[in-house]
Amino acid sequence: MKLVSLLFALASVGSATAFAPAKIASRSMVSTNMAASEEFYIDEERRFLMNLILVGSATLTIGAIGVPYIAFFVPPGSGGGSGGTPAKDALGNDIFAQAYLQSKPANDRSLAQGLKGDATYLIVKEDKTLEKYGLNAVCTHLGCVVPWSPANNKFMCPCHGSQYAPDGSVVRGPAPLPLALAHLDVAEDGKILFSPWTEDDFRTGSKGWWN
């Protein structure tokens, strides 16, 4: 009987010992999983923060480059209002209407710096006032600057022989289109101003090809 009791006691101790490591291992696995979850959560936060920084930096860079680029192509004024780009002489000085008219004869057509820096004709009418438009001097054939010929009362291109009437209409090819128009106004301070011509071309009755 004593032998049986001893064997039963040993078996009980063995069973308890056999199950004890399993509990320790279970606790260890839970701790490991919790630590891994915390690390994953921290990594997700870092990744989200880095993405925000990258997106913000890219937006600022694109804005810094894109805004000035777009602004370069936006005209400083539009229509025939008082706002516009000051006409400038060969030295880059603003041209004032009163002084200009005093220095030019009737029917004169002289060059000034106009919209986007293009050479543009100022036209003095018979009554010694300025025409309400300027003519872009760039030939519509291949881009030469077309001089005014007072003797022939025409704009005559020396490159390929194109000719234009006093209002810039095509008289002879190969130029396919009339000279571009720009509005001309005089500001309150007397400066001559150019602004884009967005209406129909009065010479053709249709939309200006430069728009």
CSV table of C-alpha atoms in Angstrom, one decimal:
chain,number,residue,atom,x,y,z
A,1,MET,CA,0.0,0.0,0.0
A,2,LYS,CA,2.8,2.4,0.9
A,3,LEU,CA,4.5,1.6,-2.5
A,4,VAL,CA,1.3,2.5,-4.3
A,5,SER,CA,1.0,5.8,-2.4
A,6,LEU,CA,4.6,6.7,-3.3
A,7,LEU,CA,4.1,6.0,-6.9
A,8,PHE,CA,0.9,8.1,-7.0
A,9,ALA,CA,2.8,11.0,-5.4
A,10,LEU,CA,5.6,10.8,-7.9
A,11,ALA,CA,3.2,10.7,-10.8
A,12,SER,CA,1.4,13.8,-9.4
A,13,VAL,CA,4.7,15.7,-9.1
A,14,GLY,CA,5.6,14.7,-12.6
A,15,SER,CA,2.3,15.9,-14.0
A,16,ALA,CA,2.6,19.2,-12.3
A,17,THR,CA,6.2,19.6,-13.6
A,18,ALA,CA,5.2,18.7,-17.1
A,19,PHE,CA,2.5,21.4,-17.4
A,20,ALA,CA,4.5,24.2,-15.7
A,21,PRO,CA,6.7,25.2,-18.7
A,22,ALA,CA,3.7,25.4,-21.0
A,23,LYS,CA,2.3,28.3,-18.9
A,24,ILE,CA,5.6,30.1,-18.9
A,25,ALA,CA,5.9,29.7,-22.6
A,26,SER,CA,2.4,31.0,-23.1
A,27,ARG,CA,3.2,34.1,-21.0
A,28,SER,CA,6.4,34.6,-23.1
A,29,MET,CA,4.5,34.4,-26.4
A,30,VAL,CA,1.9,36.9,-25.2
A,31,SER,CA,4.6,39.3,-24.1
A,32,THR,CA,6.3,38.9,-27.5
A,33,ASN,CA,3.1,39.5,-29.4
A,34,MET,CA,2.4,42.7,-27.4
A,35,ALA,CA,5.9,44.0,-28.0
A,36,ALA,CA,5.6,43.3,-31.7
A,37,SER,CA,2.2,45.1,-31.9
A,38,GLU,CA,3.6,48.1,-30.1
A,39,GLU,CA,6.6,48.2,-32.6
A,40,PHE,CA,4.2,47.9,-35.6
A,41,TYR,CA,2.1,50.8,-34.2
A,42,ILE,CA,5.2,53.0,-33.8
A,43,ASP,CA,6.4,52.1,-37.3
A,44,GLU,CA,3.0,53.1,-38.7
A,45,GLU,CA,3.1,56.4,-37.0
A,46,ARG,CA,6.6,57.1,-38.3
A,47,ARG,CA,5.6,56.1,-41.8
A,48,PHE,CA,2.6,58.4,-41.7
A,49,LEU,CA,4.7,61.3,-40.4
A,50,MET,CA,7.3,60.8,-43.1
A,51,ASN,CA,4.6,60.7,-45.8
A,52,LEU,CA,3.2,64.0,-44.6
A,53,ILE,CA,6.7,65.6,-44.7
A,54,LEU,CA,7.4,64.3,-48.2
A,55,VAL,CA,4.0,65.4,-49.5
A,56,GLY,CA,4.4,68.8,-47.9
A,57,SER,CA,7.9,69.3,-49.3
A,58,ALA,CA,6.8,68.3,-52.8
A,59,THR,CA,3.9,70.7,-52.7
A,60,LEU,CA,6.1,73.6,-51.6
A,61,THR,CA,8.6,72.8,-54.3
A,62,ILE,CA,6.1,72.6,-57.1
A,63,GLY,CA,4.4,75.8,-55.9
A,64,ALA,CA,7.7,77.7,-55.8
A,65,ILE,CA,8.5,76.6,-59.3
A,66,GLY,CA,5.1,76.5,-60.9
A,67,VAL,CA,3.6,79.8,-59.7
A,68,PRO,CA,6.3,82.1,-61.3
A,69,TYR,CA,6.2,80.0,-64.4
A,70,ILE,CA,2.5,80.4,-64.9
A,71,ALA,CA,2.6,84.1,-63.9
A,72,PHE,CA,5.2,84.7,-66.7
A,73,PHE,CA,2.6,83.7,-69.3
A,74,VAL,CA,-0.3,85.7,-67.8
A,75,PRO,CA,-0.7,89.1,-69.5
A,76,PRO,CA,-0.3,92.1,-67.1
A,77,GLY,CA,-3.6,93.6,-68.4
A,78,SER,CA,-6.6,92.7,-70.5
A,79,GLY,CA,-9.1,94.4,-72.7
A,80,GLY,CA,-9.1,98.1,-73.4
A,81,GLY,CA,-9.2,99.5,-69.9
A,82,SER,CA,-6.8,101.9,-68.2
A,83,GLY,CA,-4.5,99.1,-66.9
A,84,GLY,CA,-1.8,97.9,-69.2
A,85,THR,CA,1.9,97.7,-70.0
A,86,PRO,CA,3.7,101.0,-70.5
A,87,ALA,CA,5.2,101.6,-74.0
A,88,LYS,CA,8.9,102.1,-73.8
A,89,ASP,CA,11.5,103.6,-76.1
A,90,ALA,CA,14.8,102.1,-77.3
A,91,LEU,CA,16.4,103.1,-74.0
A,92,GLY,CA,13.7,101.4,-71.9
A,93,ASN,CA,12.1,104.7,-70.8
A,94,ASP,CA,8.4,105.1,-70.5
A,95,ILE,CA,6.8,107.0,-73.4
A,96,PHE,CA,4.5,109.9,-72.5
A,97,ALA,CA,1.8,110.8,-75.0
A,98,GLN,CA,2.2,114.6,-75.0
A,99,ALA,CA,5.9,114.7,-75.5
A,100,TYR,CA,5.7,111.9,-78.1
A,101,LEU,CA,3.1,113.6,-80.2
A,102,GLN,CA,5.1,116.9,-80.1
A,103,SER,CA,8.1,115.0,-81.6
A,104,LYS,CA,6.3,113.1,-84.4
A,105,PRO,CA,4.6,114.3,-87.6
A,106,ALA,CA,1.1,113.3,-88.6
A,107,ASN,CA,0.8,109.8,-90.1
A,108,ASP,CA,4.0,108.7,-88.4
A,109,ARG,CA,4.5,105.1,-87.4
A,110,SER,CA,7.4,104.5,-85.1
A,111,LEU,CA,8.4,101.5,-83.0
A,112,ALA,CA,8.1,101.1,-79.3
A,113,GLN,CA,8.5,98.2,-76.9
A,114,GLY,CA,5.1,96.7,-76.4
A,115,LEU,CA,3.5,93.6,-74.8
A,116,LYS,CA,5.9,90.9,-73.9
A,117,GLY,CA,8.7,93.2,-75.2
A,118,ASP,CA,7.6,92.8,-78.8
A,119,ALA,CA,8.3,95.7,-81.2
A,120,THR,CA,5.0,97.6,-81.7
A,121,TYR,CA,4.1,100.5,-83.9
A,122,LEU,CA,2.6,103.7,-82.4
A,123,ILE,CA,0.4,105.4,-85.0
A,124,VAL,CA,0.0,109.1,-85.1
A,125,LYS,CA,-3.2,110.0,-87.0
A,126,GLU,CA,-3.8,113.0,-89.4
A,127,ASP,CA,-5.2,115.1,-86.5
A,128,LYS,CA,-2.0,114.5,-84.5
A,129,THR,CA,-3.6,112.2,-82.0
A,130,LEU,CA,-2.7,108.6,-81.3
A,131,GLU,CA,-4.5,105.7,-82.9
A,132,LYS,CA,-6.4,103.6,-80.4
A,133,TYR,CA,-4.4,100.5,-81.3
A,134,GLY,CA,-0.8,99.6,-81.8
A,135,LEU,CA,0.5,97.2,-84.5
A,136,ASN,CA,2.9,94.3,-83.6
A,137,ALA,CA,5.8,94.7,-86.0
A,138,VAL,CA,6.6,90.9,-86.2
A,139,CYS,CA,5.9,89.6,-89.7
A,140,THR,CA,3.3,86.7,-89.7
A,141,HIS,CA,5.4,84.8,-92.3
A,142,LEU,CA,8.6,84.0,-90.5
A,143,GLY,CA,8.9,86.5,-87.7
A,144,CYS,CA,11.0,89.3,-89.2
A,145,VAL,CA,10.5,92.9,-87.9
A,146,VAL,CA,8.6,94.7,-90.6
A,147,PRO,CA,9.7,98.3,-91.3
A,148,TRP,CA,7.3,101.1,-92.2
A,149,SER,CA,7.9,102.7,-95.7
A,150,PRO,CA,6.5,106.3,-95.7
A,151,ALA,CA,7.3,106.6,-99.4
A,152,ASN,CA,5.1,103.6,-100.2
A,153,ASN,CA,2.6,104.1,-97.4
A,154,LYS,CA,3.0,100.4,-96.5
A,155,PHE,CA,4.8,98.1,-94.1
A,156,MET,CA,7.3,96.2,-96.3
A,157,CYS,CA,9.1,93.1,-95.0
A,158,PRO,CA,12.7,92.9,-96.4
A,159,CYS,CA,13.0,89.2,-95.7
A,160,HIS,CA,10.6,87.6,-98.2
A,161,GLY,CA,8.6,90.6,-99.6
A,162,SER,CA,5.4,90.5,-97.6
A,163,GLN,CA,3.6,93.8,-97.5
A,164,TYR,CA,1.0,95.3,-95.1
A,165,ALA,CA,-1.5,98.2,-95.4
A,166,PRO,CA,-1.2,101.1,-92.9
A,167,ASP,CA,-3.6,99.3,-90.6
A,168,GLY,CA,-1.6,96.1,-90.8
A,169,SER,CA,-3.8,94.2,-93.2
A,170,VAL,CA,-2.0,91.9,-95.7
A,171,VAL,CA,-1.4,93.5,-99.1
A,172,ARG,CA,0.9,90.9,-100.5
A,173,GLY,CA,2.2,87.5,-99.4
A,174,PRO,CA,3.7,85.2,-98.4
A,175,ALA,CA,2.5,86.5,-95.0
A,176,PRO,CA,-0.8,84.7,-94.3
A,177,LEU,CA,-2.2,86.9,-91.6
A,178,PRO,CA,-2.4,90.6,-90.6
A,179,LEU,CA,-0.1,92.2,-88.0
A,180,ALA,CA,-1.4,91.6,-84.5
A,181,LEU,CA,-3.2,94.3,-82.7
A,182,ALA,CA,-2.8,95.7,-79.2
A,183,HIS,CA,-5.1,98.2,-77.4
A,184,LEU,CA,-3.5,101.6,-76.8
A,185,ASP,CA,-4.5,103.9,-74.0
A,186,VAL,CA,-3.1,107.0,-72.3
A,187,ALA,CA,-3.0,106.8,-68.5
A,188,GLU,CA,-3.8,109.7,-66.1
A,189,ASP,CA,-0.1,110.4,-65.7
A,190,GLY,CA,0.3,110.7,-69.5
A,191,LYS,CA,2.0,107.3,-70.1
A,192,ILE,CA,1.1,105.4,-73.2
A,193,LEU,CA,-0.1,101.9,-72.3
A,194,PHE,CA,-0.6,98.7,-74.3
A,195,SER,CA,-3.0,96.0,-73.4
A,196,PRO,CA,-4.1,92.8,-75.1
A,197,TRP,CA,-6.6,93.0,-77.9
A,198,THR,CA,-9.2,90.3,-77.1
A,199,GLU,CA,-12.1,91.4,-79.3
A,200,ASP,CA,-12.7,90.5,-83.0
A,201,ASP,CA,-10.2,91.8,-85.5
A,202,PHE,CA,-11.9,94.8,-87.1
A,203,ARG,CA,-9.9,94.2,-90.3
A,204,THR,CA,-11.2,90.7,-90.8
A,205,GLY,CA,-14.4,90.6,-88.8
A,206,SER,CA,-13.3,87.5,-87.0
A,207,LYS,CA,-11.4,86.5,-83.8
A,208,GLY,CA,-7.8,87.7,-83.8
A,209,TRP,CA,-5.4,84.9,-84.7
A,210,TRP,CA,-3.1,85.9,-81.8
A,211,ASN,CA,-5.7,85.1,-79.2
